[in-house]
Structure formats: C-alpha cells, structure tokens
Amino acid sequence: MAGGRVLEDEYGPVNAANLTSSRSGIGDWKDEDIVRALRAAINPDGQWLSGEMHRGYQWMSDEDALPVVSYIPPLPAVV
C-alpha cells in the first residue's frame, strides 16, 4: 500500500499511489476525499486519477465505501 508500482491502463503507465496514512500518501485526506477517489477517480485537488483502475466503483454504496475509509488510518504510515 506504499505505492510506487507502475500499472498499465488504457491510457498508459500509472504510478500506484501511496495509500497509507502518511502525509505523502492520503494521510491528509478527509473521509469524503477517499470516497470521492474511490467512486469518481478524482483526488482532493480535483486531479483525475486512472479511470480504468476505478471502473465499477462509481456505484459503491456508503455501506461499502466507509469500511474502506476506516481501514486506512490504523495502518503504519509509509513515506
């Protein structure tokens, strides 16, 4: 979950993001920022994330999204 791996989508290479609670990851994101990233592939700055990697999550319910959000903060931060 520390990111750094390169994945390929239909638009080319995508660097995997740091999904830990580190400030270099998503540690400064609010819960709604994480849900928006899951559902709409948009980060808190309004930048587009890889749509292919998020395809199918746009219909994720709060019931499913909120446990994902609560899973991240207790994880060890990786810089």
GROMACS .gro file of N, CA and C in nm:
model
  237
    1MET      N    1   0.081  -0.119   0.000
    1MET     CA    2   0.000   0.000   0.000
    1MET      C    3   0.086   0.126   0.000
    2ALA      N    4   0.218   0.111  -0.009
    2ALA     CA    5   0.306   0.226  -0.010
    2ALA      C    6   0.321   0.286  -0.148
    3GLY      N    7   0.262   0.223  -0.248
    3GLY     CA    8   0.268   0.278  -0.384
    3GLY      C    9   0.401   0.251  -0.451
    4GLY      N   10   0.422   0.320  -0.562
    4GLY     CA   11   0.547   0.308  -0.635
    4GLY      C   12   0.545   0.210  -0.749
    5ARG      N   13   0.454   0.113  -0.750
    5ARG     CA   14   0.447   0.017  -0.860
    5ARG      C   15   0.384   0.085  -0.981
    6VAL      N   16   0.432   0.049  -1.099
    6VAL     CA   17   0.377   0.103  -1.222
    6VAL      C   18   0.277   0.003  -1.279
    7LEU      N   19   0.156   0.051  -1.302
    7LEU     CA   20   0.050  -0.029  -1.360
    7LEU      C   21   0.016   0.028  -1.497
    8GLU      N   22  -0.037  -0.054  -1.583
    8GLU     CA   23  -0.076  -0.008  -1.716
    8GLU      C   24  -0.227  -0.002  -1.724
    9ASP      N   25  -0.279   0.110  -1.775
    9ASP     CA   26  -0.421   0.115  -1.808
    9ASP      C   27  -0.432   0.155  -1.955
   10GLU      N   28  -0.552   0.177  -2.002
   10GLU     CA   29  -0.570   0.204  -2.145
   10GLU      C   30  -0.506   0.335  -2.188
   11TYR      N   31  -0.467   0.421  -2.093
   11TYR     CA   32  -0.406   0.549  -2.125
   11TYR      C   33  -0.254   0.548  -2.111
   12GLY      N   34  -0.199   0.437  -2.064
   12GLY     CA   35  -0.055   0.427  -2.047
   12GLY      C   36  -0.018   0.393  -1.904
   13PRO      N   37   0.109   0.414  -1.867
   13PRO     CA   38   0.155   0.378  -1.734
   13PRO      C   39   0.096   0.469  -1.626
   14VAL      N   40   0.065   0.407  -1.512
   14VAL     CA   41   0.011   0.479  -1.397
   14VAL      C   42   0.092   0.437  -1.276
   15ASN      N   43   0.146   0.535  -1.204
   15ASN     CA   44   0.221   0.504  -1.082
   15ASN      C   45   0.122   0.482  -0.968
   16ALA      N   46   0.132   0.368  -0.903
   16ALA     CA   47   0.043   0.337  -0.791
   16ALA      C   48   0.068   0.436  -0.678
   17ALA      N   49  -0.040   0.486  -0.622
   17ALA     CA   50  -0.031   0.586  -0.516
   17ALA      C   51   0.000   0.522  -0.381
   18ASN      N   52   0.053   0.603  -0.293
   18ASN     CA   53   0.075   0.564  -0.154
   18ASN      C   54  -0.061   0.572  -0.084
   19LEU      N   55  -0.114   0.459  -0.042
   19LEU     CA   56  -0.245   0.455   0.022
   19LEU      C   57  -0.236   0.444   0.173
   20THR      N   58  -0.119   0.471   0.228
   20THR     CA   59  -0.105   0.467   0.374
   20THR      C   60  -0.141   0.602   0.433
   21SER      N   61  -0.145   0.608   0.566
   21SER     CA   62  -0.182   0.731   0.635
   21SER      C   63  -0.069   0.834   0.642
   22SER      N   64   0.037   0.811   0.567
   22SER     CA   65   0.147   0.906   0.559
   22SER      C   66   0.100   1.037   0.495
   23ARG      N   67   0.163   1.147   0.530
   23ARG     CA   68   0.131   1.275   0.465
   23ARG      C   69   0.168   1.271   0.318
   24SER      N   70   0.264   1.184   0.279
   24SER     CA   71   0.297   1.170   0.137
   24SER      C   72   0.199   1.077   0.067
   25GLY      N   73   0.111   1.018   0.146
   25GLY     CA   74   0.007   0.932   0.092
   25GLY      C   75  -0.127   1.002   0.101
   26ILE      N   76  -0.220   0.940   0.171
   26ILE     CA   77  -0.353   1.000   0.184
   26ILE      C   78  -0.382   1.041   0.328
   27GLY      N   79  -0.277   1.060   0.405
   27GLY     CA   80  -0.292   1.095   0.546
   27GLY      C   81  -0.363   1.225   0.572
   28ASP      N   82  -0.355   1.321   0.479
   28ASP     CA   83  -0.422   1.449   0.496
   28ASP      C   84  -0.561   1.452   0.432
   29TRP      N   85  -0.601   1.343   0.369
   29TRP     CA   86  -0.731   1.339   0.302
   29TRP      C   87  -0.842   1.321   0.405
   30LYS      N   88  -0.954   1.385   0.381
   30LYS     CA   89  -1.074   1.364   0.463
   30LYS      C   90  -1.143   1.237   0.414
   31ASP      N   91  -1.231   1.184   0.497
   31ASP     CA   92  -1.304   1.063   0.459
   31ASP      C   93  -1.375   1.080   0.325
   32GLU      N   94  -1.439   1.195   0.307
   32GLU     CA   95  -1.512   1.218   0.182
   32GLU      C   96  -1.418   1.227   0.062
   33ASP      N   97  -1.291   1.267   0.083
   33ASP     CA   98  -1.193   1.268  -0.026
   33ASP      C   99  -1.162   1.126  -0.073
   34ILE      N  100  -1.150   1.035   0.022
   34ILE     CA  101  -1.121   0.896  -0.012
   34ILE      C  102  -1.240   0.834  -0.084
   35VAL      N  103  -1.360   0.861  -0.035
   35VAL     CA  104  -1.480   0.808  -0.101
   35VAL      C  105  -1.490   0.864  -0.244
   36ARG      N  106  -1.462   0.992  -0.262
   36ARG     CA  107  -1.466   1.053  -0.396
   36ARG      C  108  -1.362   0.989  -0.488
   37ALA      N  109  -1.244   0.962  -0.434
   37ALA     CA  110  -1.140   0.897  -0.514
   37ALA      C  111  -1.184   0.756  -0.555
   38LEU      N  112  -1.247   0.684  -0.463
   38LEU     CA  113  -1.297   0.550  -0.496
   38LEU      C  114  -1.405   0.556  -0.603
   39ARG      N  115  -1.500   0.645  -0.584
   39ARG     CA  116  -1.617   0.649  -0.673
   39ARG      C  117  -1.593   0.722  -0.804
   40ALA      N  118  -1.521   0.834  -0.799
   40ALA     CA  119  -1.511   0.920  -0.917
   40ALA      C  120  -1.370   0.930  -0.974
   41ALA      N  121  -1.272   0.868  -0.907
   41ALA     CA  122  -1.132   0.872  -0.952
   41ALA      C  123  -1.080   1.015  -0.961
   42ILE      N  124  -1.115   1.096  -0.859
   42ILE     CA  125  -1.069   1.235  -0.852
   42ILE      C  126  -1.009   1.257  -0.714
   43ASN      N  127  -0.890   1.318  -0.709
   43ASN     CA  128  -0.825   1.343  -0.581
   43ASN      C  129  -0.876   1.474  -0.520
   44PRO      N  130  -0.836   1.508  -0.396
   44PRO     CA  131  -0.886   1.629  -0.332
   44PRO      C  132  -0.853   1.758  -0.407
   45ASP      N  133  -0.749   1.757  -0.490
   45ASP     CA  134  -0.713   1.875  -0.569
   45ASP      C  135  -0.791   1.882  -0.699
   46GLY      N  136  -0.880   1.786  -0.722
   46GLY     CA  137  -0.959   1.785  -0.844
   46GLY      C  138  -0.889   1.720  -0.962
   47GLN      N  139  -0.773   1.658  -0.938
   47GLN     CA  140  -0.699   1.592  -1.046
   47GLN      C  141  -0.755   1.453  -1.072
   48TRP      N  142  -0.758   1.416  -1.197
   48TRP     CA  143  -0.809   1.287  -1.243
   48TRP      C  144  -0.712   1.177  -1.206
   49LEU      N  145  -0.763   1.071  -1.148
   49LEU     CA  146  -0.686   0.950  -1.123
   49LEU      C  147  -0.717   0.854  -1.238
   50SER      N  148  -0.655   0.743  -1.244
   50SER     CA  149  -0.678   0.646  -1.351
   50SER      C  150  -0.822   0.595  -1.347
   51GLY      N  151  -0.898   0.625  -1.449
   51GLY     CA  152  -1.036   0.581  -1.456
   51GLY      C  153  -1.052   0.432  -1.469
   52GLU      N  154  -0.962   0.369  -1.541
   52GLU     CA  155  -0.973   0.224  -1.561
   52GLU      C  156  -0.959   0.150  -1.429
   53MET      N  157  -0.872   0.199  -1.342
   53MET     CA  158  -0.850   0.132  -1.214
   53MET      C  159  -0.971   0.147  -1.122
   54HIS      N  160  -1.057   0.243  -1.150
   54HIS     CA  161  -1.172   0.269  -1.063
   54HIS      C  162  -1.304   0.229  -1.127
   55ARG      N  163  -1.298   0.179  -1.249
   55ARG     CA  164  -1.420   0.141  -1.319
   55ARG      C  165  -1.498   0.039  -1.235
   56GLY      N  166  -1.625   0.064  -1.217
   56GLY     CA  167  -1.708  -0.027  -1.139
   56GLY      C  168  -1.729   0.019  -0.996
   57TYR      N  169  -1.647   0.111  -0.947
   57TYR     CA  170  -1.663   0.160  -0.809
   57TYR      C  171  -1.756   0.280  -0.800
   58GLN      N  172  -1.796   0.337  -0.913
   58GLN     CA  173  -1.879   0.457  -0.909
   58GLN      C  174  -2.013   0.433  -0.839
   59TRP      N  175  -2.058   0.311  -0.833
   59TRP     CA  176  -2.184   0.278  -0.769
   59TRP      C  177  -2.165   0.225  -0.627
   60MET      N  178  -2.043   0.232  -0.575
   60MET     CA  179  -2.016   0.181  -0.441
   60MET      C  180  -2.102   0.255  -0.338
   61SER      N  181  -2.171   0.181  -0.256
   61SER     CA  182  -2.257   0.241  -0.154
   61SER      C  183  -2.173   0.294  -0.038
   62ASP      N  184  -2.233   0.382   0.041
   62ASP     CA  185  -2.166   0.427   0.164
   62ASP      C  186  -2.137   0.308   0.254
   63GLU      N  187  -2.228   0.214   0.258
   63GLU     CA  188  -2.212   0.094   0.340
   63GLU      C  189  -2.085   0.017   0.303
   64ASP      N  190  -2.047   0.019   0.176
   64ASP     CA  191  -1.925  -0.048   0.132
   64ASP      C  192  -1.803   0.043   0.136
   65ALA      N  193  -1.820   0.171   0.107
   65ALA     CA  194  -1.707   0.265   0.100
   65ALA      C  195  -1.652   0.301   0.237
   66LEU      N  196  -1.739   0.322   0.333
   66LEU     CA  197  -1.693   0.369   0.464
   66LEU      C  198  -1.603   0.269   0.537
   67PRO      N  199  -1.625   0.136   0.527
   67PRO     CA  200  -1.528   0.044   0.587
   67PRO      C  201  -1.389   0.053   0.522
   68VAL      N  202  -1.383   0.083   0.393
   68VAL     CA  203  -1.253   0.101   0.327
   68VAL      C  204  -1.184   0.223   0.387
   69VAL      N  205  -1.261   0.331   0.404
   69VAL     CA  206  -1.207   0.454   0.462
   69VAL      C  207  -1.157   0.430   0.604
   70SER      N  208  -1.228   0.354   0.683
   70SER     CA  209  -1.187   0.330   0.822
   70SER      C  210  -1.071   0.233   0.834
   71TYR      N  211  -1.043   0.157   0.731
   71TYR     CA  212  -0.934   0.060   0.731
   71TYR      C  213  -0.797   0.128   0.725
   72ILE      N  214  -0.788   0.241   0.657
   72ILE     CA  215  -0.658   0.302   0.626
   72ILE      C  216  -0.588   0.369   0.744
   73PRO      N  217  -0.653   0.455   0.824
   73PRO     CA  218  -0.578   0.527   0.929
   73PRO      C  219  -0.496   0.443   1.025
   74PRO      N  220  -0.543   0.325   1.068
   74PRO     CA  221  -0.459   0.247   1.161
   74PRO      C  222  -0.337   0.182   1.099
   75LEU      N  223  -0.330   0.178   0.967
   75LEU     CA  224  -0.215   0.114   0.901
   75LEU      C  225  -0.089   0.196   0.926
   76PRO      N  226   0.027   0.132   0.936
   76PRO     CA  227   0.151   0.208   0.953
   76PRO      C  228   0.175   0.298   0.833
   77ALA      N  229   0.215   0.421   0.861
   77ALA     CA  230   0.246   0.516   0.754
   77ALA      C  231   0.375   0.476   0.685
   78VAL      N  232   0.378   0.486   0.554
   78VAL     CA  233   0.498   0.458   0.475
   78VAL      C  234   0.528   0.583   0.394
   79VAL      N  235   0.649   0.635   0.410
   79VAL     CA  236   0.687   0.758   0.342
   79VAL      C  237   0.749   0.727   0.209
   0.00000   0.00000   0.00000
